[in-house]
Coordinates of N, CA and C in Angstrom, one line a residue:
M1 N 0.9 -1.2 0.0 CA 0.0 0.0 0.0 C 0.9 1.2 0.0
S2 N 0.6 2.2 -1.0 CA 1.5 3.4 -1.0 C 0.7 4.5 -0.4
L3 N 1.6 5.4 0.2 CA 1.0 6.6 0.7 C 1.3 7.8 -0.2
R4 N 0.3 8.6 -0.4 CA 0.5 9.8 -1.2 C -0.3 11.0 -0.6
P5 N 0.2 12.2 -0.9 CA -0.5 13.3 -0.3 C -1.9 13.5 -0.9
P6 N -2.8 14.0 -0.2 CA -4.2 14.1 -0.7 C -4.2 15.1 -1.8
S7 N -5.1 15.0 -2.8 CA -5.2 16.0 -3.8 C -5.7 17.3 -3.3
R8 N -5.4 18.4 -4.0 CA -5.8 19.7 -3.5 C -7.3 19.8 -3.4
S9 N -8.0 19.0 -4.2 CA -9.5 19.1 -4.2 C -10.1 18.4 -3.0
S10 N -9.3 17.5 -2.4 CA -9.9 16.8 -1.2 C -9.6 17.6 0.1
I11 N -8.9 18.7 0.0 CA -8.6 19.5 1.3 C -9.6 20.6 1.4
P12 N -10.2 20.8 2.6 CA -11.2 21.9 2.7 C -10.6 23.2 2.4
V13 N -11.4 24.1 1.8 CA -10.9 25.4 1.5 C -10.4 26.2 2.7
G14 N -11.1 26.1 3.8 CA -10.6 26.8 5.0 C -9.2 26.4 5.4
V15 N -8.9 25.1 5.3 CA -7.5 24.6 5.7 C -6.5 25.2 4.7
I16 N -6.9 25.2 3.4 CA -5.9 25.8 2.4 C -5.7 27.2 2.7
L17 N -6.7 28.0 3.0 CA -6.6 29.4 3.4 C -5.7 29.6 4.6
M18 N -5.9 28.7 5.6 CA -5.1 28.9 6.8 C -3.6 28.7 6.5
F19 N -3.2 27.6 5.8 CA -1.8 27.3 5.5 C -1.3 28.4 4.6
T20 N -2.1 29.0 3.7 CA -1.6 30.1 2.8 C -1.2 31.3 3.6
L21 N -2.1 31.6 4.6 CA -1.8 32.8 5.5 C -0.5 32.5 6.3
L22 N -0.4 31.3 6.8 CA 0.8 31.0 7.7 C 2.1 31.0 6.9
S23 N 2.0 30.8 5.6 CA 3.2 30.8 4.8 C 3.8 32.1 4.5
F24 N 3.1 33.2 4.8 CA 3.6 34.5 4.7 C 3.9 35.1 6.0
P25 N 5.0 35.9 6.2 CA 5.4 36.5 7.4 C 4.3 37.6 7.8
C26 N 4.0 37.5 9.1 CA 3.0 38.5 9.6 C 3.8 39.7 10.3
P27 N 3.3 40.9 10.2 CA 3.9 42.0 10.9 C 3.9 41.7 12.4
S28 N 5.0 42.1 13.0 CA 5.1 41.9 14.5 C 4.6 43.1 15.2
Y29 N 3.7 42.9 16.2 CA 3.2 44.0 17.0 C 3.8 43.9 18.4
S30 N 4.7 43.0 18.6 CA 5.3 42.8 20.0 C 6.6 43.5 20.1
K31 N 7.2 44.0 19.1 CA 8.5 44.7 19.1 C 8.4 46.0 19.9
I32 N 9.1 46.1 21.0 CA 9.1 47.3 21.8 C 10.1 48.3 21.2
T33 N 9.7 49.5 20.8 CA 10.5 50.5 20.3 C 10.7 51.7 21.1
R34 N 9.8 51.8 22.2 CA 9.8 53.0 23.0 C 9.4 52.6 24.4
I35 N 10.1 53.1 25.4 CA 9.8 52.9 26.8 C 9.7 54.3 27.5
V36 N 8.6 54.4 28.2 CA 8.3 55.7 28.9 C 8.7 55.5 30.4
M37 N 9.7 56.3 30.8 CA 10.1 56.3 32.2 C 9.6 57.5 32.9
V38 N 9.0 57.4 34.0 CA 8.5 58.5 34.8 C 9.3 58.8 36.0
T39 N 9.5 60.0 36.4 CA 10.4 60.3 37.5 C 10.2 61.8 37.9
E40 N 10.8 62.2 39.0 CA 10.8 63.6 39.4 C 12.2 63.9 40.0
N41 N 12.5 65.1 40.3 CA 13.8 65.6 40.8 C 14.1 64.9 42.1
W42 N 15.3 64.3 42.2 CA 15.8 63.6 43.4 C 17.3 63.5 43.3
P43 N 18.0 64.6 43.5 CA 19.5 64.6 43.3 C 20.1 63.7 44.3
P44 N 21.3 63.1 44.0 CA 21.9 63.2 42.7 C 21.5 62.2 41.7
F45 N 20.4 61.5 42.0 CA 19.9 60.4 41.0 C 19.2 61.0 39.8
R46 N 18.3 62.0 40.1 CA 17.7 62.8 39.0 C 17.8 64.2 39.4
I47 N 18.5 65.0 38.6 CA 18.8 66.4 38.8 C 18.2 67.2 37.7
S48 N 17.3 68.1 38.0 CA 16.7 69.0 37.0 C 17.8 69.7 36.2
D49 N 17.6 69.7 34.9 CA 18.6 70.3 34.0 C 17.9 70.7 32.7
E50 N 17.6 72.0 32.6 CA 16.9 72.5 31.4 C 17.7 72.3 30.1
S51 N 19.0 72.2 30.3 CA 19.8 72.1 29.1 C 19.8 70.6 28.5
S52 N 19.3 69.7 29.3 CA 19.3 68.3 28.9 C 18.0 68.0 28.1
P53 N 18.1 67.2 27.0 CA 16.8 66.9 26.3 C 15.7 66.3 27.1
S54 N 16.1 65.6 28.1 CA 15.1 64.9 29.0 C 14.6 65.8 30.1
G55 N 15.4 66.9 30.3 CA 15.1 67.8 31.4 C 15.8 67.4 32.7
F56 N 16.6 66.3 32.6 CA 17.3 65.8 33.8 C 18.7 65.4 33.4
R57 N 19.5 65.3 34.5 CA 20.8 64.6 34.4 C 20.9 63.9 35.7
G58 N 21.9 63.1 35.9 CA 22.1 62.4 37.2 C 22.3 60.9 37.0
I59 N 22.4 60.2 38.1 CA 22.8 58.8 38.1 C 21.8 58.0 37.3
D60 N 20.5 58.1 37.7 CA 19.4 57.3 37.0 C 19.3 57.6 35.5
I61 N 19.6 58.9 35.2 CA 19.5 59.3 33.8 C 20.6 58.6 33.0
E62 N 21.8 58.6 33.5 CA 22.9 57.9 32.8 C 22.7 56.4 32.7
I63 N 22.1 55.8 33.7 CA 21.9 54.4 33.7 C 20.8 54.1 32.6
A64 N 19.8 55.0 32.6 CA 18.7 54.8 31.6 C 19.3 54.9 30.1
E65 N 20.3 55.8 30.0 CA 20.9 56.0 28.6 C 21.7 54.7 28.3
R66 N 22.4 54.1 29.2 CA 23.1 52.9 29.0 C 22.2 51.7 28.7
L67 N 21.1 51.7 29.4 CA 20.1 50.6 29.1 C 19.5 50.8 27.8
S68 N 19.2 52.0 27.4 CA 18.7 52.3 26.1 C 19.6 51.8 25.0
E69 N 20.9 52.0 25.1 CA 21.9 51.5 24.2 C 21.9 50.0 24.1
A70 N 21.9 49.4 25.3 CA 22.1 47.9 25.4 C 20.8 47.2 24.8
L71 N 19.7 47.8 25.0 CA 18.4 47.2 24.5 C 18.1 47.6 23.1
D72 N 18.7 48.7 22.6 CA 18.4 49.3 21.3 C 16.9 49.7 21.3
I73 N 16.5 50.3 22.4 CA 15.1 50.8 22.5 C 15.2 52.2 23.1
R74 N 14.4 53.1 22.5 CA 14.4 54.5 23.0 C 13.7 54.6 24.3
I75 N 14.4 55.3 25.3 CA 13.7 55.5 26.6 C 13.4 57.0 26.7
E76 N 12.2 57.3 26.9 CA 11.7 58.7 27.0 C 11.4 59.0 28.4
I77 N 11.9 60.1 29.0 CA 11.7 60.4 30.4 C 10.6 61.5 30.5
E78 N 9.7 61.2 31.3 CA 8.6 62.2 31.6 C 8.6 62.6 33.1
R79 N 8.4 63.8 33.4 CA 8.4 64.3 34.7 C 7.0 64.4 35.4
Y80 N 6.9 63.8 36.5 CA 5.7 63.9 37.3 C 6.1 64.0 38.8
P81 N 5.3 64.6 39.6 CA 5.4 64.5 41.1 C 5.4 63.0 41.4
W82 N 6.2 62.6 42.5 CA 6.4 61.2 42.8 C 5.1 60.4 42.9
A83 N 4.1 61.0 43.6 CA 2.8 60.2 43.8 C 2.1 60.0 42.4
R84 N 2.2 61.0 41.6 CA 1.6 60.9 40.2 C 2.4 59.9 39.4
A85 N 3.7 59.9 39.5 CA 4.5 58.9 38.8 C 4.2 57.5 39.2
L86 N 4.0 57.3 40.5 CA 3.6 55.9 40.9 C 2.2 55.5 40.3
E87 N 1.3 56.5 40.2 CA 0.0 56.2 39.7 C 0.1 55.9 38.2
Q88 N 1.0 56.6 37.5 CA 1.2 56.3 36.1 C 1.7 54.9 35.9
I89 N 2.5 54.4 36.8 CA 2.9 53.0 36.7 C 1.8 52.1 37.1
R90 N 1.0 52.4 38.1 CA -0.1 51.6 38.5 C -1.1 51.3 37.4
N91 N -1.4 52.4 36.7 CA -2.5 52.2 35.6 C -1.9 51.9 34.2
G92 N -0.6 51.7 34.1 CA 0.0 51.3 32.9 C 0.2 52.4 31.9
K93 N 0.0 53.7 32.3 CA 0.3 54.8 31.4 C 1.8 55.1 31.2
A94 N 2.6 54.5 32.1 CA 4.0 54.6 31.9 C 4.6 53.2 32.1
D95 N 5.8 53.0 31.6 CA 6.4 51.7 31.6 C 7.3 51.4 32.7
I96 N 8.3 52.3 33.0 CA 9.2 52.0 34.1 C 9.4 53.2 35.0
I97 N 10.0 52.9 36.2 CA 10.4 53.9 37.1 C 11.7 53.5 37.8
S98 N 12.5 54.5 38.1 CA 13.8 54.1 38.7 C 13.9 54.7 40.1
G99 N 15.0 54.2 40.8 CA 15.2 54.7 42.2 C 14.1 54.4 43.2
I100 N 13.5 53.2 43.0 CA 12.3 52.8 43.8 C 12.7 51.8 44.8
A101 N 12.3 52.0 46.0 CA 12.6 51.0 47.1 C 11.5 49.9 47.1
Y102 N 11.9 48.7 47.5 CA 10.9 47.6 47.5 C 9.8 47.9 48.6
D103 N 8.6 47.6 48.2 CA 7.4 47.8 49.0 C 6.5 46.7 48.6
K104 N 6.0 45.9 49.6 CA 5.2 44.7 49.3 C 3.9 45.2 48.6
D105 N 3.3 46.3 49.1 CA 2.0 46.7 48.5 C 2.2 47.1 47.0
R106 N 3.3 47.8 46.7 CA 3.6 48.2 45.4 C 3.8 47.1 44.4
E107 N 4.3 46.0 45.0 CA 4.6 44.8 44.1 C 3.3 44.3 43.4
S108 N 2.2 44.7 43.9 CA 0.9 44.2 43.2 C 0.7 44.9 41.9
F109 N 1.4 46.0 41.7 CA 1.2 46.7 40.4 C 2.5 47.0 39.7
M110 N 3.7 46.7 40.3 CA 4.9 46.9 39.7 C 5.8 45.7 39.9
Y111 N 6.6 45.4 38.8 CA 7.5 44.3 38.9 C 8.9 44.9 39.1
Y112 N 9.5 44.5 40.2 CA 10.9 44.9 40.5 C 11.9 44.1 39.8
V113 N 12.7 44.7 38.9 CA 13.8 44.0 38.3 C 14.7 43.6 39.4
P114 N 15.0 42.3 39.5 CA 15.7 41.8 40.7 C 17.2 42.0 40.7
V115 N 17.6 43.3 40.5 CA 19.0 43.7 40.5 C 19.0 45.1 41.2
S116 N 19.5 45.2 42.4 CA 19.6 46.5 43.1 C 20.9 47.1 42.6
Y117 N 20.7 48.3 42.0 CA 21.9 48.9 41.4 C 22.6 49.9 42.3
C118 N 21.9 50.2 43.4 CA 22.5 51.1 44.4 C 21.7 51.1 45.7
S119 N 22.3 51.6 46.8 CA 21.5 51.7 48.0 C 21.7 53.1 48.6
V120 N 20.8 53.5 49.4 CA 20.9 54.8 50.1 C 20.6 54.5 51.6
S121 N 20.9 55.4 52.5 CA 20.8 55.2 53.9 C 19.8 56.2 54.5
P122 N 18.9 55.7 55.3 CA 18.0 56.7 56.0 C 18.8 57.5 57.0
V123 N 18.5 58.8 57.1 CA 19.2 59.6 58.0 C 18.3 60.7 58.6
F124 N 18.5 61.0 59.9 CA 17.7 62.0 60.6 C 18.5 63.3 60.8
Y125 N 17.8 64.4 60.6 CA 18.4 65.7 60.8 C 17.6 66.5 61.8
T126 N 18.3 67.4 62.5 CA 17.7 68.3 63.4 C 18.3 69.7 63.2
L127 N 17.8 70.7 63.9 CA 18.4 72.0 63.9 C 19.8 71.9 64.5
K128 N 20.6 72.8 64.1 CA 22.0 72.9 64.6 C 22.0 73.0 66.1
G129 N 22.8 72.1 66.8 CA 22.9 72.1 68.2 C 21.9 71.2 68.9
K130 N 21.0 70.6 68.2 CA 20.0 69.7 68.8 C 20.1 68.2 68.4
G131 N 21.2 67.9 67.7 CA 21.4 66.5 67.2 C 21.4 65.5 68.4
D132 N 22.0 65.9 69.5 CA 22.1 65.0 70.6 C 20.8 64.7 71.3
L133 N 19.8 65.4 71.0 CA 18.5 65.1 71.6 C 17.9 63.8 71.0
I134 N 18.4 63.4 69.9 CA 17.9 62.2 69.3 C 19.1 61.2 69.3
R135 N 19.2 60.4 70.4 CA 20.3 59.5 70.6 C 19.9 58.0 70.3
S136 N 18.6 57.8 70.3 CA 18.2 56.4 70.0 C 16.8 56.5 69.3
Y137 N 16.4 55.3 68.8 CA 15.1 55.3 68.1 C 14.0 55.8 69.0
N138 N 14.0 55.4 70.3 CA 12.9 55.8 71.2 C 12.8 57.3 71.3
D139 N 13.9 58.0 71.1 CA 13.8 59.5 71.2 C 13.0 60.1 70.1
L140 N 12.6 59.3 69.1 CA 11.7 59.8 68.1 C 10.2 59.9 68.6
H141 N 9.9 59.3 69.7 CA 8.6 59.3 70.2 C 8.5 60.5 71.1
G142 N 7.9 61.6 70.5 CA 7.8 62.9 71.3 C 7.9 64.0 70.3
P143 N 9.1 64.2 69.7 CA 9.2 65.4 68.7 C 8.4 65.2 67.5
S144 N 8.1 66.2 66.7 CA 7.5 66.1 65.4 C 8.5 65.7 64.4
V145 N 8.1 64.8 63.6 CA 9.1 64.2 62.6 C 8.5 64.4 61.2
G146 N 9.3 65.0 60.3 CA 8.9 65.2 58.9 C 9.4 64.1 58.1
Y147 N 8.7 63.7 57.1 CA 9.1 62.6 56.2 C 8.5 62.9 54.8
S148 N 9.1 62.3 53.8 CA 8.6 62.4 52.4 C 7.5 61.4 52.1
I149 N 6.4 61.9 51.8 CA 5.3 60.9 51.5 C 5.6 60.1 50.3
N150 N 5.0 58.9 50.3 CA 5.3 57.9 49.2 C 6.7 57.4 49.2
S151 N 7.4 57.6 50.3 CA 8.8 57.1 50.4 C 8.8 55.9 51.4
V152 N 9.7 55.0 51.2 CA 9.9 53.8 52.1 C 11.2 54.0 52.8
Y153 N 11.3 53.9 54.1 CA 12.5 54.1 54.9 C 13.0 52.8 55.5
F154 N 12.5 52.5 56.7 CA 12.9 51.3 57.4 C 11.8 51.0 58.4
E155 N 11.8 49.7 58.8 CA 10.9 49.3 59.9 C 11.8 49.3 61.2
P156 N 11.1 49.7 62.3 CA 9.7 49.9 62.5 C 9.2 51.3 62.1
F157 N 10.1 52.2 61.7 CA 9.7 53.6 61.5 C 8.5 53.7 60.6
D158 N 8.5 53.0 59.4 CA 7.4 53.2 58.4 C 6.0 52.9 59.0
S159 N 6.0 51.9 59.9 CA 4.6 51.5 60.4 C 4.4 52.0 61.8
D160 N 5.3 52.8 62.4 CA 5.2 53.2 63.8 C 4.2 54.4 63.9
T161 N 3.0 54.1 64.4 CA 2.0 55.1 64.6 C 2.1 55.9 65.8
Q162 N 3.1 55.6 66.7 CA 3.4 56.4 67.9 C 4.3 57.6 67.6
I163 N 4.8 57.7 66.4 CA 5.7 58.8 66.1 C 4.8 59.9 65.4
K164 N 4.9 61.1 65.9 CA 4.1 62.2 65.3 C 4.7 62.7 64.0
K165 N 4.2 62.0 62.9 CA 4.8 62.3 61.6 C 4.0 63.3 60.8
T166 N 4.7 64.1 60.0 CA 4.1 65.0 59.1 C 4.7 64.8 57.7
G167 N 3.9 64.5 56.7 CA 4.4 64.2 55.4 C 4.5 65.4 54.5
F168 N 5.6 65.4 53.7 CA 5.9 66.5 52.7 C 6.2 65.9 51.4
S169 N 6.0 66.6 50.3 CA 6.1 66.1 49.0 C 7.6 65.8 48.6
T170 N 8.5 66.7 49.0 CA 9.9 66.6 48.6 C 10.8 66.8 49.7
E171 N 12.1 66.4 49.5 CA 13.1 66.6 50.6 C 13.5 68.1 50.6
D172 N 13.3 68.8 49.6 CA 13.5 70.3 49.6 C 12.6 70.9 50.6
Q173 N 11.3 70.5 50.6 CA 10.4 71.0 51.6 C 10.7 70.6 53.0
L174 N 11.2 69.3 53.2 CA 11.6 68.9 54.5 C 12.7 69.8 55.1
L175 N 13.7 70.0 54.2 CA 14.8 70.9 54.7 C 14.3 72.3 55.1
K176 N 13.4 72.8 54.3 CA 13.0 74.2 54.5 C 12.2 74.3 55.8
V177 N 11.3 73.4 56.1 CA 10.5 73.5 57.3 C 11.3 73.2 58.5
L178 N 12.4 72.4 58.4 CA 13.3 72.1 59.5 C 14.1 73.4 59.8
A179 N 14.6 74.0 58.7 CA 15.5 75.2 58.9 C 14.7 76.3 59.5
L180 N 13.4 76.4 59.2 CA 12.5 77.4 59.8 C 12.0 77.1 61.2
G181 N 12.4 75.9 61.7 CA 12.0 75.5 63.0 C 10.5 75.1 63.1
R182 N 9.9 74.8 62.0 CA 8.5 74.4 62.1 C 8.3 72.9 62.4
I183 N 9.4 72.2 62.4 CA 9.3 70.8 62.7 C 10.6 70.4 63.5
D184 N 10.6 69.4 64.3 CA 11.8 69.1 65.2 C 12.8 68.3 64.5
V185 N 12.4 67.3 63.8 CA 13.3 66.3 63.2 C 12.8 66.0 61.8
I186 N 13.7 65.7 60.9 CA 13.2 65.1 59.6 C 14.0 63.9 59.3
I187 N 13.4 63.0 58.5 CA 14.1 61.9 57.9 C 14.3 62.0 56.4
G188 N 15.4 61.6 55.9 CA 15.6 61.7 54.5 C 16.5 60.5 54.1
T189 N 17.1 60.5 53.0 CA 18.0 59.5 52.6 C 19.3 60.1 52.1
D190 N 20.4 59.5 52.5 CA 21.7 60.0 52.0 C 22.2 59.1 50.9
P191 N 22.8 59.6 49.8 CA 23.3 61.0 49.7 C 22.4 62.1 49.3
N192 N 21.1 61.8 49.1 CA 20.2 62.8 48.6 C 20.1 64.0 49.4
I193 N 19.8 63.8 50.7 CA 19.4 65.0 51.5 C 20.6 65.8 51.9
S194 N 21.8 65.2 52.0 CA 23.0 65.9 52.2 C 23.4 66.7 51.0
Y195 N 23.1 66.2 49.8 CA 23.4 66.9 48.6 C 22.5 68.1 48.5
E196 N 21.2 67.9 48.8 CA 20.3 69.1 48.7 C 20.6 70.1 49.8
S197 N 21.0 69.6 51.0 CA 21.3 70.6 52.1 C 22.5 71.5 51.7
A198 N 23.5 70.9 51.1 CA 24.6 71.7 50.6 C 24.2 72.6 49.5
R199 N 23.4 72.1 48.6 CA 23.0 73.0 47.5 C 22.2 74.2 47.9
L200 N 21.3 74.0 48.9 CA 20.4 75.0 49.4 C 21.0 75.9 50.5
G201 N 22.2 75.5 50.9 CA 22.9 76.4 51.9 C 22.5 76.2 53.3
Y202 N 22.0 75.0 53.7 CA 21.5 74.8 55.1 C 22.6 74.2 56.0
G203 N 23.8 74.1 55.5 CA 24.8 73.4 56.3 C 25.1 74.1 57.7
D204 N 24.9 75.4 57.8 CA 25.1 76.1 59.0 C 23.9 76.1 59.9
V205 N 22.8 75.5 59.4 CA 21.5 75.6 60.1 C 21.0 74.3 60.7
I206 N 21.4 73.2 60.0 CA 20.9 71.9 60.5 C 22.1 71.0 60.6
E207 N 21.9 69.8 61.3 CA 22.9 68.9 61.5 C 22.3 67.4 61.6
P208 N 23.1 66.4 61.3 CA 22.6 65.0 61.5 C 22.4 64.8 63.0
A209 N 21.3 64.0 63.3 CA 21.1 63.6 64.7 C 22.1 62.6 65.1
A210 N 22.3 62.5 66.4 CA 23.2 61.5 67.0 C 22.8 60.1 66.6
Y211 N 21.5 59.8 66.6 CA 21.0 58.5 66.2 C 20.9 58.4 64.7
Q212 N 21.5 57.4 64.1 CA 21.3 57.1 62.7 C 21.1 55.6 62.6
P213 N 20.0 55.2 61.9 CA 19.7 53.8 61.7 C 20.8 53.1 60.8
A214 N 21.0 51.8 61.0 CA 22.0 51.1 60.3 C 21.5 50.5 59.0
E215 N 20.2 50.6 58.8 CA 19.6 50.0 57.6 C 20.0 50.6 56.3
K216 N 20.0 49.8 55.3 CA 20.3 50.3 53.9 C 19.0 50.2 53.1
I217 N 18.7 51.1 52.2 CA 17.5 51.1 51.4 C 18.0 50.7 49.9
E218 N 17.7 49.5 49.5 CA 18.1 49.1 48.2 C 17.2 49.8 47.1
L219 N 17.8 50.2 46.0 CA 17.1 50.9 45.0 C 17.0 50.0 43.7
F220 N 15.8 50.0 43.1 CA 15.5 49.2 42.0 C 15.0 50.0 40.8
I221 N 15.0 49.3 39.6 CA 14.1 49.8 38.5 C 12.9 48.9 38.5
A222 N 11.7 49.4 38.3 CA 10.5 48.6 38.4 C 9.7 48.9 37.1
L223 N 9.0 47.9 36.7 CA 8.1 47.9 35.5 C 6.6 47.9 35.9
S224 N 5.8 48.6 35.1 CA 4.4 48.5 35.3 C 3.9 47.1 34.9
R225 N 3.2 46.5 35.7 CA 2.7 45.1 35.4 C 1.7 45.2 34.2
K226 N 1.2 46.4 33.9 CA 0.2 46.6 32.8 C 0.9 47.0 31.5
S227 N 2.2 47.1 31.6 CA 2.9 47.6 30.4 C 3.4 46.4 29.5
K228 N 3.4 46.7 28.2 CA 4.0 45.7 27.3 C 5.4 45.4 27.5
V229 N 6.1 46.3 28.2 CA 7.5 46.2 28.5 C 7.8 45.0 29.4
M230 N 6.7 44.5 30.1 CA 6.8 43.3 30.9 C 7.3 42.1 30.0
S231 N 7.0 42.2 28.7 CA 7.4 41.1 27.8 C 9.0 41.0 27.6
I232 N 9.7 42.1 28.0 CA 11.1 42.1 27.8 C 11.8 42.3 29.2
A233 N 11.1 41.9 30.3 CA 11.6 42.1 31.6 C 12.9 41.3 31.8
G234 N 13.0 40.1 31.2 CA 14.2 39.4 31.3 C 15.4 40.0 30.6
D235 N 15.1 40.7 29.4 CA 16.2 41.4 28.7 C 16.7 42.6 29.5
I236 N 15.7 43.3 30.1 CA 16.1 44.4 31.0 C 17.0 44.0 32.1
E237 N 16.6 42.9 32.7 CA 17.4 42.3 33.8 C 18.9 42.0 33.4
K238 N 18.9 41.3 32.2 CA 20.3 40.9 31.7 C 21.1 42.1 31.4
A239 N 20.5 43.1 30.8 CA 21.3 44.3 30.4 C 21.7 45.0 31.7
L240 N 20.9 45.1 32.7 CA 21.2 45.8 33.9 C 22.4 45.0 34.6
R241 N 22.3 43.7 34.6 CA 23.4 42.9 35.3 C 24.7 43.1 34.5
R242 N 24.7 43.2 33.2 CA 25.9 43.4 32.5 C 26.5 44.8 32.8
L243 N 25.6 45.8 33.0 CA 26.1 47.1 33.3 C 26.7 47.1 34.8
M244 N 26.2 46.2 35.6 CA 26.7 46.1 37.0 C 28.1 45.4 36.9
Y245 N 28.2 44.3 36.2 CA 29.3 43.5 36.2 C 30.5 44.1 35.4
D246 N 30.2 44.9 34.4 CA 31.3 45.4 33.6 C 31.9 46.8 34.2
G247 N 31.3 47.2 35.3 CA 31.8 48.4 36.0 C 31.1 49.7 35.6
T248 N 30.2 49.6 34.6 CA 29.6 50.9 34.1 C 28.9 51.6 35.1
I249 N 28.0 50.9 35.9 CA 27.2 51.6 36.9 C 28.1 52.1 38.1
H250 N 29.1 51.3 38.4 CA 30.0 51.7 39.5 C 30.7 53.0 39.1
G251 N 31.1 53.1 37.8 CA 31.7 54.3 37.3 C 30.8 55.5 37.4
I252 N 29.5 55.3 37.0 CA 28.5 56.4 37.1 C 28.3 56.8 38.5
L253 N 28.2 55.9 39.4 CA 28.0 56.3 40.9 C 29.2 57.0 41.4
D254 N 30.4 56.6 41.0 CA 31.6 57.3 41.5 C 31.7 58.7 41.0
S255 N 31.2 59.0 39.8 CA 31.3 60.3 39.3 C 30.4 61.3 40.0
Y256 N 29.5 60.8 40.8 CA 28.6 61.8 41.6 C 28.9 61.8 43.1
R257 N 30.0 61.2 43.5 CA 30.4 61.2 44.9 C 31.3 62.3 45.1

């Protein structure tokens, strides 16, 4: 008994049409050509710079440029207040965000690329001459403490309801209200807050508190779980790891110290 292919007339027309369509290449709609990164001013990671095409310069901007080159994908940077930037990631209107600390609640709408490219340290500041009043964590129970809303610092501070906390939008505002004596203590992150303090000329007005937590805050790049960029999350991780291993990111960090 010999086997032979069926004649064309014995094959249903629908099947012929299906194979005909499959024989021609289809246009790809999955190719990512543009990534929208949302951020706000947070020196030295993101420094406002009107002369820059993105409106920023800084550590995160240089890392984004290197990632763009490694992925061969254009990364466009858009400025939003931090709370709005997070909302853009939540609803999928933006693709990535940088300089973000891990937070369990945020993980529901953002994917943390599992490579921490840098860390910052939580730090407390007081008015000049009052740093010794905060010698331990327990000394924070009593004075008014300013913090940046939508920021993650360390536990138990973040969840401690016994501390009289007042939230502000930016670390610039924190430094200003402390310098004016409107609040007793502020928490920020170094090197950010020391960079801003020096830039704004508060070095003679405020000082670090005697108590400083030992915790480190790891910083990540995160993707919106609603973004098409999730399809290349693995490529972004590989590119970021290469930039870590070949010393590129270390060199960028050193240039801002």
